[in-house]
PDB file of C-alpha atoms in Angstrom:
ATOM      1  CA  MET A   1      88.232 143.124 135.585  1.00 43.00           C
ATOM      2  CA  GLU A   2      86.981 146.570 134.646  1.00 58.00           C
ATOM      3  CA  GLN A   3      90.411 147.863 133.562  1.00 78.00           C
ATOM      4  CA  SER A   4      90.543 145.465 130.609  1.00 95.00           C
ATOM      5  CA  LYS A   5      90.968 146.968 127.157  1.00 96.00           C
ATOM      6  CA  VAL A   6      91.461 145.602 123.660  1.00 98.00           C
ATOM      7  CA  SER A   7      92.532 146.984 120.305  1.00 98.00           C
ATOM      8  CA  ILE A   8      91.401 145.727 116.909  1.00 98.00           C
ATOM      9  CA  THR A   9      92.910 146.320 113.457  1.00 97.00           C
ATOM     10  CA  SER A  10      90.740 146.763 110.374  1.00 98.00           C
ATOM     11  CA  TYR A  11      93.407 144.998 108.321  1.00 97.00           C
ATOM     12  CA  ALA A  12      92.789 141.265 108.837  1.00 98.00           C
ATOM     13  CA  ALA A  13      90.043 142.153 111.353  1.00 98.00           C
ATOM     14  CA  ALA A  14      92.619 141.163 113.951  1.00 98.00           C
ATOM     15  CA  LEU A  15      92.726 141.197 117.735  1.00 98.00           C
ATOM     16  CA  ARG A  16      95.897 143.250 118.256  1.00 98.00           C
ATOM     17  CA  SER A  17      96.006 143.524 122.053  1.00 98.00           C
ATOM     18  CA  PHE A  18      94.171 142.468 125.211  1.00 98.00           C
ATOM     19  CA  VAL A  19      95.420 144.374 128.252  1.00 98.00           C
ATOM     20  CA  VAL A  20      94.433 143.314 131.781  1.00 97.00           C
ATOM     21  CA  LYS A  21      95.633 143.860 135.362  1.00 96.00           C
ATOM     22  CA  ASP A  22      97.615 141.004 136.884  1.00 96.00           C
ATOM     23  CA  LYS A  23      97.901 139.952 140.532  1.00 95.00           C
ATOM     24  CA  HIS A  24     100.494 142.689 141.093  1.00 95.00           C
ATOM     25  CA  GLN A  25      98.183 145.320 139.526  1.00 94.00           C
ATOM     26  CA  ASN A  26     100.508 145.635 136.551  1.00 95.00           C
ATOM     27  CA  SER A  27      98.949 146.142 133.102  1.00 96.00           C
ATOM     28  CA  ILE A  28      99.721 143.039 131.034  1.00 97.00           C
ATOM     29  CA  ASP A  29      99.103 142.634 127.282  1.00 98.00           C
ATOM     30  CA  VAL A  30      98.342 138.935 126.845  1.00 98.00           C
ATOM     31  CA  VAL A  31      98.008 138.838 123.020  1.00 98.00           C
ATOM     32  CA  LEU A  32     100.921 138.631 120.571  1.00 98.00           C
ATOM     33  CA  GLY A  33     100.854 141.124 117.723  1.00 98.00           C
ATOM     34  CA  PHE A  34     102.488 144.032 115.936  1.00 98.00           C
ATOM     35  CA  ASP A  35     102.944 147.783 116.329  1.00 95.00           C
ATOM     36  CA  ASN A  36     102.114 148.861 112.776  1.00 93.00           C
ATOM     37  CA  ALA A  37      99.944 148.034 109.783  1.00 92.00           C
ATOM     38  CA  LYS A  38     102.838 147.006 107.534  1.00 94.00           C
ATOM     39  CA  ASP A  39     103.725 144.124 109.845  1.00 96.00           C
ATOM     40  CA  TYR A  40     100.147 142.836 109.665  1.00 96.00           C
ATOM     41  CA  ILE A  41     100.237 143.110 105.870  1.00 95.00           C
ATOM     42  CA  ASP A  42     103.506 141.140 105.756  1.00 95.00           C
ATOM     43  CA  ASP A  43     102.383 138.622 108.423  1.00 95.00           C
ATOM     44  CA  LYS A  44     102.221 134.988 107.232  1.00 92.00           C
ATOM     45  CA  LEU A  45     101.365 133.473 110.624  1.00 95.00           C
ATOM     46  CA  ILE A  46      98.000 135.188 111.148  1.00 96.00           C
ATOM     47  CA  PHE A  47      98.647 136.953 114.457  1.00 98.00           C
ATOM     48  CA  GLY A  48      95.209 137.698 115.915  1.00 98.00           C
ATOM     49  CA  ALA A  49      93.599 137.661 112.481  1.00 98.00           C
ATOM     50  CA  SER A  50      90.162 136.579 111.271  1.00 98.00           C
ATOM     51  CA  ASN A  51      90.536 133.427 109.164  1.00 96.00           C
ATOM     52  CA  GLY A  52      88.362 132.711 106.142  1.00 97.00           C
ATOM     53  CA  ARG A  53      86.750 131.615 104.007  1.00 97.00           C
ATOM     54  CA  TYR A  54      87.679 128.364 105.644  1.00 98.00           C
ATOM     55  CA  ALA A  55      89.964 128.369 108.688  1.00 97.00           C
ATOM     56  CA  ASN A  56      92.335 125.416 108.900  1.00 97.00           C
ATOM     57  CA  ARG A  57      92.817 122.785 106.192  1.00 98.00           C
ATOM     58  CA  ILE A  58      90.710 121.209 103.440  1.00 98.00           C
ATOM     59  CA  GLY A  59      92.238 118.051 102.031  1.00 98.00           C
ATOM     60  CA  ASN A  60      93.290 118.233  98.362  1.00 97.00           C
ATOM     61  CA  GLY A  61      91.537 121.602  98.187  1.00 97.00           C
ATOM     62  CA  ILE A  62      88.322 119.892  97.065  1.00 97.00           C
ATOM     63  CA  VAL A  63      84.736 120.674  98.060  1.00 97.00           C
ATOM     64  CA  SER A  64      81.659 118.949  96.571  1.00 97.00           C
ATOM     65  CA  LEU A  65      78.254 120.601  96.869  1.00 97.00           C
ATOM     66  CA  ASP A  66      75.017 119.318  95.328  1.00 96.00           C
ATOM     67  CA  GLY A  67      76.935 117.162  92.862  1.00 95.00           C
ATOM     68  CA  ILE A  68      79.310 119.944  91.785  1.00 97.00           C
ATOM     69  CA  GLN A  69      83.003 119.645  92.632  1.00 97.00           C
ATOM     70  CA  TYR A  70      84.942 122.832  93.301  1.00 98.00           C
ATOM     71  CA  GLN A  71      88.729 122.978  93.162  1.00 98.00           C
ATOM     72  CA  LEU A  72      89.980 125.445  95.749  1.00 98.00           C
ATOM     73  CA  ASN A  73      93.261 127.300  95.679  1.00 98.00           C
ATOM     74  CA  LYS A  74      96.063 125.054  96.979  1.00 97.00           C
ATOM     75  CA  ASN A  75      98.459 126.965  99.215  1.00 96.00           C
ATOM     76  CA  HIS A  76      99.628 124.218 101.586  1.00 93.00           C
ATOM     77  CA  GLY A  77     101.239 121.560  99.423  1.00 94.00           C
ATOM     78  CA  ASN A  78      98.338 119.743  97.777  1.00 96.00           C
ATOM     79  CA  HIS A  79      95.829 121.245 100.190  1.00 98.00           C
ATOM     80  CA  CYS A  80      93.987 124.470 101.001  1.00 98.00           C
ATOM     81  CA  ILE A  81      94.673 126.172 104.345  1.00 97.00           C
ATOM     82  CA  HIS A  82      92.902 129.203 105.847  1.00 96.00           C
ATOM     83  CA  GLY A  83      91.120 130.007 102.588  1.00 96.00           C
ATOM     84  CA  GLY A  84      93.942 129.958 100.027  1.00 97.00           C
ATOM     85  CA  GLU A  85      96.683 132.343  98.905  1.00 96.00           C
ATOM     86  CA  ARG A  86      94.475 135.444  99.279  1.00 97.00           C
ATOM     87  CA  PRO A  87      92.456 134.699 102.424  1.00 97.00           C
ATOM     88  CA  PHE A  88      90.238 136.998 104.491  1.00 98.00           C
ATOM     89  CA  HIS A  89      93.138 138.079 106.683  1.00 97.00           C
ATOM     90  CA  SER A  90      94.874 139.639 103.673  1.00 97.00           C
ATOM     91  CA  TYR A  91      92.184 142.339 103.298  1.00 97.00           C
ATOM     92  CA  ASN A  92      91.367 145.602 105.017  1.00 98.00           C
ATOM     93  CA  TRP A  93      87.874 145.054 106.407  1.00 98.00           C
ATOM     94  CA  LYS A  94      85.259 147.826 106.242  1.00 98.00           C
ATOM     95  CA  LEU A  95      84.099 149.548 109.396  1.00 98.00           C
ATOM     96  CA  VAL A  96      80.374 149.023 109.979  1.00 98.00           C
ATOM     97  CA  SER A  97      79.926 150.415 113.489  1.00 98.00           C
ATOM     98  CA  LEU A  98      81.926 151.557 116.503  1.00 98.00           C
ATOM     99  CA  THR A  99      80.855 152.082 120.126  1.00 97.00           C
ATOM    100  CA  SER A 100      82.702 152.552 123.405  1.00 95.00           C
ATOM    101  CA  ASN A 101      83.067 148.786 123.877  1.00 97.00           C
ATOM    102  CA  SER A 102      82.490 147.203 120.456  1.00 98.00           C
ATOM    103  CA  VAL A 103      83.449 147.340 116.807  1.00 98.00           C
ATOM    104  CA  CYS A 104      81.849 145.653 113.793  1.00 98.00           C
ATOM    105  CA  LEU A 105      83.793 145.067 110.550  1.00 98.00           C
ATOM    106  CA  SER A 106      82.694 143.548 107.243  1.00 98.00           C
ATOM    107  CA  HIS A 107      84.201 141.897 104.192  1.00 98.00           C
ATOM    108  CA  VAL A 108      82.651 140.775 100.892  1.00 98.00           C
ATOM    109  CA  SER A 109      84.113 137.771  99.075  1.00 98.00           C
ATOM    110  CA  PRO A 110      83.021 137.318  95.430  1.00 98.00           C
ATOM    111  CA  HIS A 111      81.809 134.096  93.815  1.00 98.00           C
ATOM    112  CA  LEU A 112      84.709 131.667  93.198  1.00 98.00           C
ATOM    113  CA  ASP A 113      87.100 133.720  95.325  1.00 98.00           C
ATOM    114  CA  MET A 114      89.987 131.241  95.880  1.00 98.00           C
ATOM    115  CA  GLY A 115      87.658 128.692  94.277  1.00 98.00           C
ATOM    116  CA  PHE A 116      84.873 128.932  96.874  1.00 98.00           C
ATOM    117  CA  PRO A 117      81.376 129.146  95.407  1.00 98.00           C
ATOM    118  CA  GLY A 118      78.949 131.940  96.194  1.00 98.00           C
ATOM    119  CA  LYS A 119      79.272 135.602  97.020  1.00 98.00           C
ATOM    120  CA  LEU A 120      79.811 135.759 100.785  1.00 98.00           C
ATOM    121  CA  ASN A 121      79.004 138.760 102.973  1.00 98.00           C
ATOM    122  CA  ALA A 122      80.833 138.368 106.284  1.00 98.00           C
ATOM    123  CA  THR A 123      80.989 140.426 109.481  1.00 98.00           C
ATOM    124  CA  VAL A 124      82.866 140.213 112.752  1.00 98.00           C
ATOM    125  CA  THR A 125      81.865 142.022 115.938  1.00 98.00           C
ATOM    126  CA  TYR A 126      84.259 142.353 118.857  1.00 98.00           C
ATOM    127  CA  THR A 127      82.608 143.356 122.161  1.00 98.00           C
ATOM    128  CA  LEU A 128      84.475 143.843 125.439  1.00 98.00           C
ATOM    129  CA  ASN A 129      82.130 143.137 128.326  1.00 96.00           C
ATOM    130  CA  SER A 130      82.639 143.443 132.075  1.00 94.00           C
ATOM    131  CA  GLY A 131      84.775 140.879 133.874  1.00 93.00           C
ATOM    132  CA  GLY A 132      87.398 140.665 131.119  1.00 95.00           C
ATOM    133  CA  ARG A 133      84.998 138.970 128.683  1.00 97.00           C
ATOM    134  CA  LEU A 134      85.757 139.491 125.005  1.00 98.00           C
ATOM    135  CA  SER A 135      82.920 138.339 122.742  1.00 98.00           C
ATOM    136  CA  ILE A 136      83.739 137.624 119.075  1.00 98.00           C
ATOM    137  CA  GLU A 137      80.766 137.080 116.744  1.00 98.00           C
ATOM    138  CA  TYR A 138      81.068 136.157 113.080  1.00 98.00           C
ATOM    139  CA  THR A 139      78.141 136.166 110.646  1.00 98.00           C
ATOM    140  CA  ALA A 140      77.971 135.291 106.959  1.00 98.00           C
ATOM    141  CA  GLU A 141      75.363 135.086 104.204  1.00 98.00           C
ATOM    142  CA  THR A 142      75.718 133.636 100.720  1.00 98.00           C
ATOM    143  CA  ASP A 143      73.857 133.711  97.423  1.00 98.00           C
ATOM    144  CA  LYS A 144      74.895 130.133  96.499  1.00 98.00           C
ATOM    145  CA  PRO A 145      75.572 126.968  98.497  1.00 98.00           C
ATOM    146  CA  THR A 146      79.085 127.158  99.923  1.00 98.00           C
ATOM    147  CA  VAL A 147      81.203 126.168 102.912  1.00 98.00           C
ATOM    148  CA  VAL A 148      82.291 128.662 105.549  1.00 98.00           C
ATOM    149  CA  ASN A 149      84.463 128.499 108.655  1.00 98.00           C
ATOM    150  CA  LEU A 150      85.505 131.822 110.188  1.00 98.00           C
ATOM    151  CA  SER A 151      87.771 131.949 113.231  1.00 98.00           C
ATOM    152  CA  CYS A 152      89.990 134.209 115.338  1.00 98.00           C
ATOM    153  CA  HIS A 153      93.671 133.192 115.309  1.00 98.00           C
ATOM    154  CA  ALA A 154      94.775 135.050 118.449  1.00 98.00           C
ATOM    155  CA  TYR A 155      98.019 133.991 120.135  1.00 98.00           C
ATOM    156  CA  PHE A 156      97.886 134.286 123.950  1.00 98.00           C
ATOM    157  CA  ASN A 157     100.645 134.440 126.540  1.00 98.00           C
ATOM    158  CA  LEU A 158      99.162 135.048 129.978  1.00 98.00           C
ATOM    159  CA  SER A 159     102.548 136.013 131.404  1.00 98.00           C
ATOM    160  CA  GLY A 160     102.728 138.872 128.887  1.00 98.00           C
ATOM    161  CA  HIS A 161     103.083 138.805 125.113  1.00 98.00           C
ATOM    162  CA  GLU A 162     106.843 139.436 125.301  1.00 98.00           C
ATOM    163  CA  THR A 163     107.811 136.745 127.846  1.00 97.00           C
ATOM    164  CA  GLY A 164     108.322 133.944 125.340  1.00 95.00           C
ATOM    165  CA  VAL A 165     108.619 130.183 125.307  1.00 95.00           C
ATOM    166  CA  GLU A 166     109.968 129.782 128.830  1.00 96.00           C
ATOM    167  CA  GLU A 167     106.755 131.186 130.264  1.00 97.00           C
ATOM    168  CA  ILE A 168     104.465 129.404 127.804  1.00 98.00           C
ATOM    169  CA  ARG A 169     105.952 126.062 128.849  1.00 97.00           C
ATOM    170  CA  LYS A 170     104.998 126.916 132.438  1.00 98.00           C
ATOM    171  CA  HIS A 171     101.361 127.592 131.509  1.00 98.00           C
ATOM    172  CA  TYR A 172      98.698 125.222 132.785  1.00 98.00           C
ATOM    173  CA  VAL A 173      96.315 124.158 130.002  1.00 98.00           C
ATOM    174  CA  GLN A 174      93.083 122.190 129.906  1.00 98.00           C
ATOM    175  CA  LEU A 175      90.878 120.973 127.014  1.00 98.00           C
ATOM    176  CA  LEU A 176      87.573 119.749 128.421  1.00 97.00           C
ATOM    177  CA  THR A 177      86.613 117.026 125.953  1.00 96.00           C
ATOM    178  CA  ASP A 178      87.003 113.286 125.491  1.00 96.00           C
ATOM    179  CA  THR A 179      87.623 113.512 121.741  1.00 97.00           C
ATOM    180  CA  TYR A 180      90.316 114.867 119.470  1.00 98.00           C
ATOM    181  CA  LEU A 181      90.412 114.927 115.670  1.00 98.00           C
ATOM    182  CA  LYS A 182      93.064 112.632 114.247  1.00 97.00           C
ATOM    183  CA  ALA A 183      95.132 113.980 111.348  1.00 96.00           C
ATOM    184  CA  ASP A 184      97.300 112.315 108.718  1.00 95.00           C
ATOM    185  CA  ASN A 185     100.935 113.119 107.925  1.00 93.00           C
ATOM    186  CA  ASP A 186      99.855 116.260 106.034  1.00 94.00           C
ATOM    187  CA  SER A 187      97.881 117.478 109.078  1.00 95.00           C
ATOM    188  CA  ILE A 188      94.586 116.751 107.296  1.00 97.00           C
ATOM    189  CA  VAL A 189      91.883 115.657 109.725  1.00 97.00           C
ATOM    190  CA  VAL A 190      90.474 112.219 108.913  1.00 97.00           C
ATOM    191  CA  GLY A 191      88.113 111.557 111.838  1.00 97.00           C
ATOM    192  CA  ALA A 192      87.502 111.605 115.586  1.00 97.00           C
ATOM    193  CA  GLU A 193      89.192 109.461 118.230  1.00 97.00           C
ATOM    194  CA  SER A 194      89.173 109.189 122.002  1.00 98.00           C
ATOM    195  CA  VAL A 195      91.938 111.003 123.879  1.00 98.00           C
ATOM    196  CA  ASN A 196      92.234 108.094 126.328  1.00 97.00           C
ATOM    197  CA  GLY A 197      95.832 107.005 126.778  1.00 96.00           C
ATOM    198  CA  LYS A 198      97.185 109.626 124.365  1.00 97.00           C
ATOM    199  CA  VAL A 199      99.302 112.748 124.766  1.00 97.00           C
ATOM    200  CA  TYR A 200      96.268 114.698 123.530  1.00 98.00           C
ATOM    201  CA  ASP A 201      94.405 113.969 126.788  1.00 98.00           C
ATOM    202  CA  LEU A 202      94.344 117.358 128.481  1.00 98.00           C
ATOM    203  CA  ARG A 203      91.097 116.890 130.395  1.00 98.00           C
ATOM    204  CA  SER A 204      92.981 117.491 133.647  1.00 98.00           C
ATOM    205  CA  GLU A 205      94.925 120.695 134.137  1.00 97.00           C
ATOM    206  CA  THR A 206      98.417 120.034 132.733  1.00 98.00           C
ATOM    207  CA  VAL A 207     101.663 121.994 132.641  1.00 98.00           C
ATOM    208  CA  LEU A 208     102.284 122.484 128.920  1.00 98.00           C
ATOM    209  CA  GLY A 209     106.042 121.919 129.216  1.00 97.00           C
ATOM    210  CA  ASP A 210     105.437 118.479 130.728  1.00 98.00           C
ATOM    211  CA  VAL A 211     103.732 117.170 127.589  1.00 97.00           C
ATOM    212  CA  ILE A 212     104.596 119.362 124.614  1.00 97.00           C
ATOM    213  CA  ASP A 213     107.744 117.408 123.704  1.00 96.00           C
ATOM    214  CA  ASN A 214     105.779 114.135 123.670  1.00 97.00           C
ATOM    215  CA  VAL A 215     103.559 115.227 120.771  1.00 96.00           C
ATOM    216  CA  PRO A 216     104.581 113.471 117.520  1.00 94.00           C
ATOM    217  CA  GLY A 217     106.737 115.698 115.306  1.00 90.00           C
ATOM    218  CA  ASP A 218     108.683 118.675 116.587  1.00 90.00           C
ATOM    219  CA  LEU A 219     105.995 121.380 116.595  1.00 93.00           C
ATOM    220  CA  GLY A 220     104.052 120.473 119.709  1.00 96.00           C
ATOM    221  CA  PHE A 221     100.271 120.805 119.631  1.00 97.00           C
ATOM    222  CA  ASP A 222      98.488 121.788 116.435  1.00 97.00           C
ATOM    223  CA  THR A 223      95.493 119.656 117.274  1.00 98.00           C
ATOM    224  CA  ALA A 224      91.732 119.947 116.856  1.00 98.00           C
ATOM    225  CA  TYR A 225      89.370 118.806 119.603  1.00 98.00           C
ATOM    226  CA  SER A 226      85.685 117.975 119.129  1.00 97.00           C
ATOM    227  CA  TYR A 227      82.900 119.615 121.155  1.00 94.00           C
ATOM    228  CA  SER A 228      79.105 119.762 121.213  1.00 86.00           C
ATOM    229  CA  GLY A 229      78.886 123.092 119.408  1.00 82.00           C
ATOM    230  CA  GLU A 230      76.639 124.565 122.107  1.00 85.00           C
ATOM    231  CA  PHE A 231      77.625 127.885 123.682  1.00 88.00           C
ATOM    232  CA  GLY A 232      77.607 127.775 127.456  1.00 85.00           C
ATOM    233  CA  SER A 233      80.209 125.723 129.270  1.00 92.00           C
ATOM    234  CA  VAL A 234      83.899 126.573 129.357  1.00 96.00           C
ATOM    235  CA  ILE A 235      85.693 124.273 126.897  1.00 96.00           C
ATOM    236  CA  ALA A 236      89.339 125.357 127.112  1.00 98.00           C
ATOM    237  CA  LYS A 237      91.500 126.958 129.798  1.00 98.00           C
ATOM    238  CA  ALA A 238      95.020 128.241 130.355  1.00 98.00           C
ATOM    239  CA  ARG A 239      96.677 130.051 133.253  1.00 98.00           C
ATOM    240  CA  SER A 240      99.960 131.616 134.329  1.00 98.00           C
ATOM    241  CA  GLU A 241     101.249 131.427 137.878  1.00 97.00           C
ATOM    242  CA  ARG A 242     103.585 134.374 137.188  1.00 97.00           C
ATOM    243  CA  THR A 243     100.714 136.833 136.667  1.00 98.00           C
ATOM    244  CA  GLY A 244      97.825 134.974 138.257  1.00 98.00           C
ATOM    245  CA  LEU A 245      95.874 135.371 135.016  1.00 98.00           C
ATOM    246  CA  GLN A 246      93.577 132.714 133.586  1.00 98.00           C
ATOM    247  CA  LEU A 247      92.020 132.415 130.141  1.00 98.00           C
ATOM    248  CA  GLU A 248      88.703 130.635 129.699  1.00 98.00           C
ATOM    249  CA  MET A 249      87.088 130.001 126.335  1.00 98.00           C
ATOM    250  CA  LYS A 250      83.504 129.316 125.298  1.00 97.00           C
ATOM    251  CA  SER A 251      82.335 128.713 121.716  1.00 97.00           C
ATOM    252  CA  ASN A 252      79.309 127.505 119.766  1.00 97.00           C
ATOM    253  CA  GLN A 253      81.578 125.796 117.233  1.00 97.00           C
ATOM    254  CA  PRO A 254      82.040 121.995 117.049  1.00 97.00           C
ATOM    255  CA  SER A 255      85.825 122.056 117.409  1.00 97.00           C
ATOM    256  CA  VAL A 256      88.697 124.001 118.932  1.00 98.00           C
ATOM    257  CA  GLN A 257      92.151 124.049 117.404  1.00 98.00           C
ATOM    258  CA  PHE A 258      94.822 124.067 120.115  1.00 98.00           C
ATOM    259  CA  TYR A 259      98.033 125.425 118.631  1.00 98.00           C
ATOM    260  CA  ASN A 260     101.195 126.326 120.548  1.00 97.00           C
ATOM    261  CA  SER A 261     102.811 128.428 117.791  1.00 97.00           C
ATOM    262  CA  GLY A 262     105.175 125.748 116.549  1.00 96.00           C
ATOM    263  CA  TYR A 263     105.738 127.515 113.226  1.00 96.00           C
ATOM    264  CA  VAL A 264     106.714 130.866 114.739  1.00 97.00           C
ATOM    265  CA  HIS A 265     110.392 131.752 114.342  1.00 96.00           C
ATOM    266  CA  ASN A 266     112.220 135.009 114.966  1.00 96.00           C
ATOM    267  CA  ILE A 267     109.245 137.323 114.446  1.00 97.00           C
ATOM    268  CA  ARG A 268     109.615 140.923 115.663  1.00 97.00           C
ATOM    269  CA  GLY A 269     106.421 141.863 117.451  1.00 97.00           C
ATOM    270  CA  LYS A 270     105.073 144.674 119.582  1.00 97.00           C
ATOM    271  CA  GLU A 271     107.419 146.805 121.654  1.00 95.00           C
ATOM    272  CA  GLY A 272     110.486 145.096 120.167  1.00 96.00           C
ATOM    273  CA  ALA A 273     109.527 141.636 121.417  1.00 97.00           C
ATOM    274  CA  ILE A 274     110.944 138.712 119.451  1.00 97.00           C
ATOM    275  CA  TYR A 275     108.484 135.845 119.065  1.00 98.00           C
ATOM    276  CA  GLN A 276     109.991 132.380 118.739  1.00 97.00           C
ATOM    277  CA  LYS A 277     108.615 128.854 118.463  1.00 96.00           C
ATOM    278  CA  ASN A 278     106.132 128.142 121.272  1.00 96.00           C
ATOM    279  CA  SER A 279     105.885 131.797 122.359  1.00 97.00           C
ATOM    280  CA  GLY A 280     102.083 131.764 122.426  1.00 98.00           C
ATOM    281  CA  LEU A 281      99.068 129.500 122.373  1.00 98.00           C
ATOM    282  CA  CYS A 282      95.826 129.587 120.403  1.00 98.00           C
ATOM    283  CA  PHE A 283      92.369 128.258 121.195  1.00 98.00           C
ATOM    284  CA  GLU A 284      90.491 128.645 117.892  1.00 98.00           C
ATOM    285  CA  GLY A 285      86.762 127.916 117.792  1.00 97.00           C
ATOM    286  CA  GLN A 286      85.837 126.579 114.371  1.00 97.00           C
ATOM    287  CA  ALA A 287      84.171 123.921 112.249  1.00 98.00           C
ATOM    288  CA  TRP A 288      85.975 120.597 111.956  1.00 98.00           C
ATOM    289  CA  PRO A 289      89.057 120.963 109.771  1.00 98.00           C
ATOM    290  CA  ASN A 290      88.391 119.200 106.455  1.00 98.00           C
ATOM    291  CA  ALA A 291      84.706 118.874 107.387  1.00 98.00           C
ATOM    292  CA  PRO A 292      83.518 118.977 103.740  1.00 97.00           C
ATOM    293  CA  ASN A 293      85.352 115.675 103.159  1.00 97.00           C
ATOM    294  CA  ILE A 294      84.460 113.807 106.371  1.00 97.00           C
ATOM    295  CA  LYS A 295      81.091 112.077 106.390  1.00 95.00           C
ATOM    296  CA  GLU A 296      80.585 112.164 110.177  1.00 96.00           C
ATOM    297  CA  ALA A 297      81.687 115.789 110.597  1.00 97.00           C
ATOM    298  CA  PRO A 298      79.128 118.440 111.557  1.00 97.00           C
ATOM    299  CA  SER A 299      78.185 120.247 108.372  1.00 97.00           C
ATOM    300  CA  ALA A 300      80.072 123.396 107.381  1.00 98.00           C
ATOM    301  CA  VAL A 301      77.704 124.060 104.463  1.00 98.00           C
ATOM    302  CA  LEU A 302      75.934 127.417 104.266  1.00 98.00           C
ATOM    303  CA  ARG A 303      72.950 127.889 101.958  1.00 98.00           C
ATOM    304  CA  PRO A 304      71.254 131.085 100.731  1.00 98.00           C
ATOM    305  CA  ASP A 305      68.290 130.693 103.089  1.00 95.00           C
ATOM    306  CA  HIS A 306      70.466 130.440 106.212  1.00 98.00           C
ATOM    307  CA  LYS A 307      72.805 132.731 108.170  1.00 98.00           C
ATOM    308  CA  TYR A 308      76.134 131.588 109.531  1.00 98.00           C
ATOM    309  CA  TYR A 309      76.746 132.526 113.160  1.00 98.00           C
ATOM    310  CA  HIS A 310      79.888 131.839 115.171  1.00 98.00           C
ATOM    311  CA  HIS A 311      80.231 133.040 118.755  1.00 98.00           C
ATOM    312  CA  THR A 312      83.441 132.675 120.780  1.00 98.00           C
ATOM    313  CA  GLU A 313      84.145 134.300 124.124  1.00 98.00           C
ATOM    314  CA  TYR A 314      87.576 134.710 125.701  1.00 98.00           C
ATOM    315  CA  ARG A 315      87.556 135.655 129.375  1.00 98.00           C
ATOM    316  CA  VAL A 316      90.825 136.771 131.023  1.00 98.00           C
ATOM    317  CA  PHE A 317      90.779 137.233 134.795  1.00 96.00           C
ATOM    318  CA  MET A 318      92.741 136.610 137.985  1.00 95.00           C
ATOM    319  CA  TYR A 319      92.022 133.035 139.010  1.00 89.00           C
ATOM    320  CA  GLY A 320      90.643 132.624 142.482  1.00 77.00           C
ATOM    321  CA  SER A 321      88.836 135.949 142.169  1.00 66.00           C
TER     322      SER A 321
END
């Protein structure tokens, strides 16, 4: 899909738009977002933004490293979510490089920023490749042992960003794994369980509207799924019959958060669109939520002699092509 194009904001290092041709040869923007910088500054729901230092939740805001306990900023009841009250998506990232199909941005987080140990130097590189493939690569280096979990929080609607909940409910979705990550009543992950016999079983292509109301609570899916952490196979899919567009995701991260924008309410977005609950869906490659406090979780620890590397690819194309 050679006519694909994306736009990126330096504030929040966010994916602002992803425009592709649909089956009618119309240009469709499939990512929810805003028209101006002020809306990204005021945004509390992280539209397209780069999450950090730690995407998702850490129970009780506590991390223990090498016998030292660190109390993180609590901004979600008694817990830490997306890095605390002043997370990575509340900064204007620095431009490192720009080419015709890629941009690299950087951000430096000081020692004990939001309680996290170590000075962290982070980058994100967005690269639009042929065939509607958007590569997102995060790197990070630290001068002290720390935990890190960077992720892109893009909201997709393959019928067009403005078409809303009616179209999202018609989307077909698929999560290609046998395991989801069970969470407690505060949405803190406590361990892995089989999807067998549960509403979280999306191994077969499923119309989202057929299952979303069966998820406990009234928000729909805000659920992490466990994967191998090897980049290669497609791990999550969604498609719209209205446009003929399909989204496929690959990631080298050990989990994907599937979120159907249950917290969104009456948000004015691009081109005057009003985003409501369940107007978009997110597939977020990341470490296990609450990994620092779960013994069996793949490690999210980064040490000074290592480099963090996260690679996610979103491909948007006309299915059957």
